[in-house]
Short mmCIF file of C-alpha atoms in Angstrom, two decimals:
data_model
loop_
_atom_site.label_atom_id
_atom_site.label_comp_id
_atom_site.label_asym_id
_atom_site.label_seq_id
_atom_site.Cartn_x
_atom_site.Cartn_y
_atom_site.Cartn_z
CA MET A 26 0.00 0.00 0.00
CA THR A 27 1.23 3.49 -0.78
CA LYS A 28 2.57 5.44 2.18
CA LYS A 29 1.97 9.18 2.52
CA ILE A 30 5.21 10.98 3.32
CA ALA A 31 5.56 14.60 4.41
CA VAL A 32 8.61 16.39 3.08
CA ILE A 33 9.69 19.17 5.44
CA VAL A 34 12.16 21.72 4.14
CA GLY A 35 14.26 23.63 6.69
CA SER A 36 14.71 26.79 4.64
CA LEU A 37 12.28 29.55 3.67
CA ARG A 38 14.45 31.07 0.95
CA LYS A 39 12.74 31.03 -2.42
CA GLU A 40 15.80 29.77 -4.27
CA SER A 41 16.65 27.36 -1.46
CA LEU A 42 19.01 24.54 -2.42
CA ASN A 43 17.10 22.36 0.03
CA ARG A 44 13.81 23.01 -1.72
CA LYS A 45 15.38 22.11 -5.05
CA MET A 46 16.68 18.93 -3.47
CA ALA A 47 13.25 18.21 -2.00
CA HIS A 48 11.74 18.24 -5.49
CA GLU A 49 14.43 15.84 -6.71
CA LEU A 50 13.85 13.55 -3.74
CA ILE A 51 10.17 13.49 -4.62
CA SER A 52 10.74 12.77 -8.28
CA LEU A 53 13.23 9.98 -7.54
CA ALA A 54 11.14 8.30 -4.83
CA PRO A 55 10.10 4.66 -5.20
CA PRO A 56 6.47 3.97 -6.11
CA ASN A 57 5.42 2.95 -2.60
CA LEU A 58 5.87 6.53 -1.37
CA ALA A 59 3.40 9.35 -2.12
CA MET A 60 5.35 12.44 -1.15
CA GLU A 61 4.26 16.01 -0.65
CA ILE A 62 5.93 19.10 0.77
CA VAL A 63 4.31 20.36 3.98
CA GLU A 64 5.03 24.06 4.55
CA ILE A 65 6.20 25.25 7.97
CA GLY A 66 7.11 28.92 7.48
CA GLN A 67 3.70 30.32 8.41
CA MET A 68 3.68 29.02 12.00
CA PRO A 69 4.10 31.42 14.94
CA LEU A 70 6.97 30.66 17.33
CA TYR A 71 6.14 27.99 19.86
CA ASN A 72 4.79 29.38 23.14
CA GLN A 73 3.27 26.97 25.65
CA ASP A 74 0.71 29.58 26.70
CA LEU A 75 -0.90 29.27 23.26
CA ASP A 76 -1.57 25.53 23.63
CA GLN A 77 -4.99 26.24 25.11
CA ASP A 78 -6.13 28.23 22.08
CA PRO A 79 -3.63 27.39 19.35
CA PRO A 80 -3.01 29.54 16.25
CA THR A 81 -4.78 28.30 13.13
CA ALA A 82 -1.48 27.61 11.39
CA TRP A 83 -0.45 25.26 14.19
CA LYS A 84 -3.76 23.41 14.02
CA GLU A 85 -3.63 23.02 10.24
CA PHE A 86 -0.04 21.77 10.35
CA LYS A 87 -0.79 19.19 13.02
CA GLU A 88 -3.97 18.03 11.34
CA ARG A 89 -2.17 17.52 8.06
CA MET A 90 0.75 15.73 9.70
CA LYS A 91 -1.58 13.32 11.48
CA GLY A 92 -2.55 11.96 8.06
CA MET A 93 1.06 11.18 7.15
CA ASP A 94 2.76 7.78 7.40
CA GLY A 95 6.27 9.20 7.55
CA VAL A 96 8.40 12.31 7.28
CA LEU A 97 11.47 13.24 5.30
CA PHE A 98 13.53 16.18 6.57
CA VAL A 99 15.64 18.17 4.11
CA THR A 100 17.55 20.87 5.89
CA PRO A 101 20.34 23.40 5.68
CA GLU A 102 22.54 24.17 8.65
CA TYR A 103 22.34 27.52 10.42
CA ASN A 104 25.08 28.26 12.90
CA ARG A 105 26.06 24.57 13.18
CA SER A 106 22.54 23.56 14.16
CA VAL A 107 18.94 23.21 12.99
CA PRO A 108 17.38 26.34 11.40
CA SER A 109 14.83 28.02 13.66
CA VAL A 110 12.00 27.43 11.19
CA LEU A 111 12.54 23.67 11.34
CA LYS A 112 13.04 23.59 15.11
CA ASN A 113 9.80 25.49 15.41
CA ALA A 114 7.91 22.85 13.42
CA ILE A 115 9.48 20.18 15.65
CA ASP A 116 8.47 22.06 18.81
CA VAL A 117 4.94 22.92 17.67
CA GLY A 118 4.31 19.35 16.50
CA SER A 119 5.58 17.88 19.76
CA ARG A 120 3.08 19.60 22.03
CA PRO A 121 0.94 19.54 24.11
CA TYR A 122 2.69 16.80 26.04
CA GLY A 123 1.32 13.41 25.05
CA GLN A 124 -0.13 14.64 21.75
CA SER A 125 2.99 14.71 19.61
CA ILE A 126 2.38 14.26 15.89
CA TRP A 127 5.90 12.87 15.44
CA ASP A 128 5.61 9.72 17.56
CA LYS A 129 6.57 6.55 15.63
CA LYS A 130 6.54 8.17 12.16
CA PRO A 131 9.38 6.63 10.11
CA ALA A 132 11.78 9.41 9.12
CA ALA A 133 14.91 10.17 7.17
CA VAL A 134 17.19 13.18 7.30
CA MET A 135 19.15 14.79 4.48
CA SER A 136 21.20 17.90 5.10
CA VAL A 137 22.12 20.07 2.12
CA SER A 138 24.64 22.86 2.31
CA PRO A 139 26.93 24.97 0.14
CA SER A 140 29.73 24.20 2.61
CA ALA A 141 32.06 21.21 2.52
CA LEU A 142 30.68 19.85 5.81
CA GLY A 143 27.30 19.11 4.28
CA GLY A 144 25.26 20.27 7.24
CA PHE A 145 26.52 17.59 9.61
CA GLY A 146 25.83 19.79 12.66
CA ALA A 147 22.19 20.39 11.73
CA ASN A 148 21.67 16.76 10.73
CA HIS A 149 22.79 15.41 14.10
CA HIS A 150 21.17 18.07 16.26
CA LEU A 151 17.93 17.16 14.52
CA ARG A 152 18.59 13.46 15.15
CA GLN A 153 18.98 14.17 18.87
CA SER A 154 15.48 15.68 18.95
CA LEU A 155 14.13 12.72 16.94
CA VAL A 156 15.47 10.32 19.58
CA PHE A 157 13.46 12.12 22.25
CA LEU A 158 10.40 12.23 20.00
CA ASN A 159 10.49 8.47 19.35
CA VAL A 160 10.78 8.96 15.60
CA PRO A 161 12.35 5.85 14.05
CA THR A 162 14.96 7.49 11.84
CA MET A 163 16.81 5.73 9.03
CA GLN A 164 20.45 5.37 10.02
CA GLN A 165 22.04 4.42 6.70
CA PRO A 166 22.67 5.77 4.19
CA GLU A 167 23.52 9.02 5.95
CA ALA A 168 23.15 12.05 3.69
CA TYR A 169 25.37 15.10 4.13
CA ILE A 170 25.21 16.89 0.79
CA GLY A 171 28.06 19.41 0.61
CA GLY A 172 29.03 21.84 -2.14
CA ALA A 173 25.35 21.97 -3.01
CA ALA A 174 25.50 25.31 -4.83
CA GLN A 175 27.25 23.44 -7.66
CA LEU A 176 24.78 20.54 -7.91
CA PHE A 177 21.81 22.10 -9.71
CA ASP A 178 21.26 23.39 -13.24
CA ASP A 179 19.42 26.62 -13.98
CA LYS A 180 16.11 24.79 -13.93
CA GLY A 181 16.80 23.58 -10.40
CA LYS A 182 17.41 19.96 -11.45
CA LEU A 183 20.41 17.90 -10.36
CA ASN A 184 23.14 18.39 -12.93
CA ASN A 185 25.07 15.15 -12.48
CA ASP A 186 24.42 11.42 -12.52
CA SER A 187 26.32 10.47 -9.40
CA THR A 188 24.28 12.73 -7.10
CA ARG A 189 21.09 11.62 -8.83
CA GLU A 190 22.07 8.00 -8.28
CA PHE A 191 22.83 8.67 -4.62
CA VAL A 192 19.46 10.37 -4.16
CA ARG A 193 17.68 7.48 -5.86
CA LYS A 194 19.38 4.93 -3.57
CA PHE A 195 18.67 7.09 -0.52
CA MET A 196 14.98 7.17 -1.40
CA GLN A 197 14.96 3.45 -2.17
CA ALA A 198 16.40 2.76 1.27
CA TYR A 199 13.91 5.12 2.88
CA GLY A 200 11.03 3.38 1.11
CA GLU A 201 12.22 0.08 2.57
CA TRP A 202 12.69 1.70 5.98
CA VAL A 203 9.11 2.96 5.97
CA GLU A 204 7.80 -0.52 5.10
CA ARG A 205 9.88 -2.13 7.82
CA GLN A 206 8.54 0.25 10.49
CA THR A 207 4.94 -0.37 9.53
CA PRO A 208 3.41 -3.37 11.30
CA SER A 209 2.20 -5.84 8.67
CA PRO A 210 -1.48 -6.85 8.78
CA ARG A 211 -2.13 -10.24 10.36
CA MET B 26 33.50 50.44 34.02
CA THR B 27 30.05 48.90 34.06
CA LYS B 28 29.31 46.42 31.29
CA LYS B 29 25.91 46.22 29.63
CA ILE B 30 24.67 42.64 29.50
CA ALA B 31 21.68 41.36 27.54
CA VAL B 32 19.72 38.60 29.22
CA ILE B 33 18.01 36.39 26.65
CA VAL B 34 15.31 34.02 27.87
CA GLY B 35 14.53 30.97 25.74
CA SER B 36 10.88 30.62 26.75
CA LEU B 37 7.82 32.72 25.93
CA ARG B 38 5.59 31.27 28.62
CA LYS B 39 4.37 33.93 31.04
CA GLU B 40 5.08 31.82 34.13
CA SER B 41 8.35 30.58 32.67
CA LEU B 42 10.80 29.15 35.20
CA ASN B 43 13.57 30.55 33.03
CA ARG B 44 12.17 34.06 33.26
CA LYS B 45 11.96 33.77 37.02
CA MET B 46 15.55 32.60 37.06
CA ALA B 47 16.55 35.49 34.77
CA HIS B 48 15.21 37.97 37.33
CA GLU B 49 17.18 36.23 40.08
CA LEU B 50 20.33 36.26 37.95
CA ILE B 51 19.86 39.98 37.46
CA SER B 52 19.30 40.70 41.16
CA LEU B 53 22.31 38.60 42.19
CA ALA B 54 24.71 40.02 39.59
CA PRO B 55 27.92 41.74 40.67
CA PRO B 56 28.03 45.55 40.45
CA ASN B 57 30.16 45.64 37.30
CA LEU B 58 27.26 44.22 35.25
CA ALA B 59 24.22 46.26 34.18
CA MET B 60 21.77 43.63 33.06
CA GLU B 61 18.53 43.88 31.14
CA ILE B 62 16.22 41.34 29.51
CA VAL B 63 16.07 41.65 25.72
CA GLU B 64 12.85 40.19 24.32
CA ILE B 65 12.98 37.84 21.32
CA GLY B 66 9.42 36.53 20.95
CA GLN B 67 8.25 39.18 18.52
CA MET B 68 10.68 38.32 15.73
CA PRO B 69 9.48 36.62 12.53
CA LEU B 70 11.17 33.34 11.63
CA TYR B 71 14.50 33.80 9.92
CA ASN B 72 14.28 33.82 6.12
CA GLN B 73 17.30 34.89 4.11
CA ASP B 74 15.08 36.53 1.49
CA LEU B 75 14.09 39.15 4.09
CA ASP B 76 17.68 40.30 4.68
CA GLN B 77 17.33 42.92 1.95
CA ASP B 78 14.36 44.58 3.65
CA PRO B 79 14.32 43.22 7.20
CA PRO B 80 11.26 43.22 9.49
CA THR B 81 11.26 46.06 12.04
CA ALA B 82 11.48 43.60 14.93
CA TRP B 83 14.75 42.18 13.51
CA LYS B 84 16.22 45.66 13.09
CA GLU B 85 15.28 46.75 16.61
CA PHE B 86 16.70 43.57 18.14
CA LYS B 87 20.00 43.89 16.29
CA GLU B 88 20.31 47.58 17.03
CA ARG B 89 19.77 46.99 20.73
CA MET B 90 22.17 44.05 20.83
CA LYS B 91 24.91 46.11 19.18
CA GLY B 92 24.94 48.30 22.29
CA MET B 93 25.57 45.32 24.58
CA ASP B 94 28.93 44.23 25.99
CA GLY B 95 27.86 40.65 26.65
CA VAL B 96 25.00 38.21 26.66
CA LEU B 97 23.61 35.77 29.20
CA PHE B 98 21.42 32.97 27.89
CA VAL B 99 18.83 31.39 30.20
CA THR B 100 17.03 28.59 28.43
CA PRO B 101 14.75 25.62 28.81
CA GLU B 102 15.18 22.51 26.70
CA TYR B 103 12.62 21.58 24.06
CA ASN B 104 12.97 18.13 22.57
CA ARG B 105 16.58 17.76 23.79
CA SER B 106 17.66 20.94 22.00
CA VAL B 107 17.38 24.73 21.89
CA PRO B 108 13.80 26.13 21.82
CA SER B 109 12.84 27.55 18.43
CA VAL B 110 12.38 31.05 19.82
CA LEU B 111 15.99 31.15 21.03
CA LYS B 112 17.40 29.53 17.89
CA ASN B 113 15.52 32.16 15.91
CA ALA B 114 17.21 34.99 17.82
CA ILE B 115 20.56 33.29 17.20
CA ASP B 116 19.84 32.96 13.47
CA VAL B 117 18.44 36.47 12.99
CA GLY B 118 21.33 38.04 14.91
CA SER B 119 23.92 36.09 12.91
CA ARG B 120 22.95 37.44 9.51
CA PRO B 121 23.61 38.81 6.93
CA TYR B 122 26.95 37.05 6.67
CA GLY B 123 29.71 39.22 8.13
CA GLN B 124 27.32 41.38 10.15
CA SER B 125 26.69 39.09 13.11
CA ILE B 126 25.78 40.88 16.33
CA TRP B 127 27.13 37.96 18.39
CA ASP B 128 30.80 38.13 17.39
CA LYS B 129 33.16 38.37 20.39
CA LYS B 130 30.43 39.19 22.97
CA PRO B 131 31.34 37.39 26.23
CA ALA B 132 28.54 34.97 27.08
CA ALA B 133 27.33 32.51 29.67
CA VAL B 134 24.69 29.81 29.43
CA MET B 135 22.34 28.57 32.10
CA SER B 136 19.75 25.92 31.32
CA VAL B 137 16.75 25.60 33.62
CA SER B 138 14.35 22.70 33.45
CA PRO B 139 11.77 20.86 35.53
CA SER B 140 13.48 17.62 34.54
CA ALA B 141 16.39 15.99 36.33
CA LEU B 142 18.72 16.49 33.36
CA GLY B 143 18.69 20.26 33.78
CA GLY B 144 18.52 21.08 30.08
CA PHE B 145 21.94 19.63 29.23
CA GLY B 146 20.88 18.97 25.62
CA ALA B 147 19.77 22.55 25.02
CA ASN B 148 22.79 23.97 26.83
CA HIS B 149 25.28 22.13 24.65
CA HIS B 150 23.44 22.52 21.34
CA LEU B 151 23.50 26.24 22.05
CA ARG B 152 27.21 26.07 22.85
CA GLN B 153 27.87 24.44 19.45
CA SER B 154 26.28 27.45 17.73
CA LEU B 155 28.27 29.82 19.93
CA VAL B 156 31.51 28.19 18.79
CA PHE B 157 30.64 28.93 15.18
CA LEU B 158 29.57 32.47 16.08
CA ASN B 159 32.86 33.24 17.84
CA VAL B 160 31.14 34.02 21.12
CA PRO B 161 33.61 33.54 24.01
CA THR B 162 31.46 31.48 26.36
CA MET B 163 32.26 30.92 30.03
CA GLN B 164 33.13 27.25 30.51
CA GLN B 165 32.97 26.96 34.32
CA PRO B 166 30.89 26.91 36.34
CA GLU B 167 28.50 25.03 34.08
CA ALA B 168 24.86 25.54 35.03
CA TYR B 169 22.29 22.80 34.47
CA ILE B 170 19.45 23.66 36.84
CA GLY B 171 17.18 20.61 37.18
CA GLY B 172 14.03 20.13 39.21
CA ALA B 173 13.37 23.81 38.68
CA ALA B 174 9.63 23.67 39.33
CA GLN B 175 10.51 23.22 43.03
CA LEU B 176 12.98 26.10 43.27
CA PHE B 177 10.75 29.18 43.37
CA ASP B 178 8.26 30.53 45.91
CA ASP B 179 4.88 31.96 44.94
CA LYS B 180 6.42 35.37 44.31
CA GLY B 181 8.82 33.82 41.78
CA LYS B 182 11.87 34.18 44.03
CA LEU B 183 14.36 31.40 44.74
CA ASN B 184 13.16 29.55 47.83
CA ASN B 185 16.45 28.15 49.10
CA ASP B 186 19.89 29.43 50.03
CA SER B 187 21.99 26.84 48.22
CA THR B 188 20.54 27.65 44.79
CA ARG B 189 20.80 31.37 45.56
CA GLU B 190 24.44 30.91 46.51
CA PHE B 191 25.13 28.96 43.31
CA VAL B 192 23.48 31.67 41.23
CA ARG B 193 25.51 34.35 43.00
CA LYS B 194 28.78 32.51 42.34
CA PHE B 195 27.78 31.87 38.75
CA MET B 196 27.19 35.59 38.22
CA GLN B 197 30.40 36.49 40.04
CA ALA B 198 32.33 34.19 37.69
CA TYR B 199 30.52 35.63 34.69
CA GLY B 200 31.38 39.16 35.80
CA GLU B 201 35.04 38.18 35.90
CA TRP B 202 34.74 36.40 32.56
CA VAL B 203 33.33 39.53 30.94
CA GLU B 204 36.20 41.64 32.32
CA ARG B 205 38.79 39.14 31.12
CA GLN B 206 37.39 39.16 27.57
CA THR B 207 37.44 42.95 27.37
CA PRO B 208 40.78 44.34 26.20
CA SER B 209 42.15 46.68 28.86
CA PRO B 210 42.89 50.27 27.82
CA ARG B 211 46.59 51.04 27.18
#
């Protein structure tokens, strides 16, 4: 059965390398995954006092995420950590206590960066939050995409076969990961 | 000479334990530090596209921070990492590239949490960003304040001498740290 996967992009920039990569991840996904980008930039900063009467954008995000079978994070690194916009989606989705929308959703993480380090800092800070949130996260292949400013053509498509092949294998592995985390019907 | 220190609180909750602690840190600070809370909850999520025509709240925050000689972070932990509101202040203040307001400002970090772990995850994720941002951060004493829901009376003041004494020593050390990081006049 097809699994619905949310793609969450950790950058709001219009020409974001991560958004370009997200579109490539979607187009190279295996057929068992139905993937769609879920936007996170419209959500007010998390404030526990608002839990009693949450902003509409929080409610819509959580409602949409509840219908998803998994989540793929594609993120840049800001100051050696997770961008605030992505951390905000994590925080909003995790609350109120006991009503997290993240719990048990099979995930994968790809960091994409112009730098040589490939967003390693953001990737692993995010993984630390995902441990707490009980999000079964694909371990291998890891994906730290460095030098990303050179990877796309002027239409925003990957410009070389080796990256495309890596992305395809990454998505193949994620598709298998999602299946493995889903209890089979008796 | 007195040093102006920004106190940045990583929680927006009105009854925030971290805000209570911030007020205690201020009242127990040594006389060489003039401390004031700088609010961060009003700032839109960081988006690089807005750097060309930044939101007023970003401009006001950066302008105010430029007048500061140091910064004290008091933060809870959300999902084993830095709360989005604090990461957002870090990200907004760090950009555009080359115009960071954090560079070389002597800092200290205290994490405050109801849990037994005392916000260790948030404290050290923040420290990783501060390395990148070239913020000289006091190493000792470390401050992971756990069980914080039991530490304040109904007026929001610390209810026991040992915590008060720790906070006083922490601020004393920070005062010395700030002086040490400031080049002396010739």
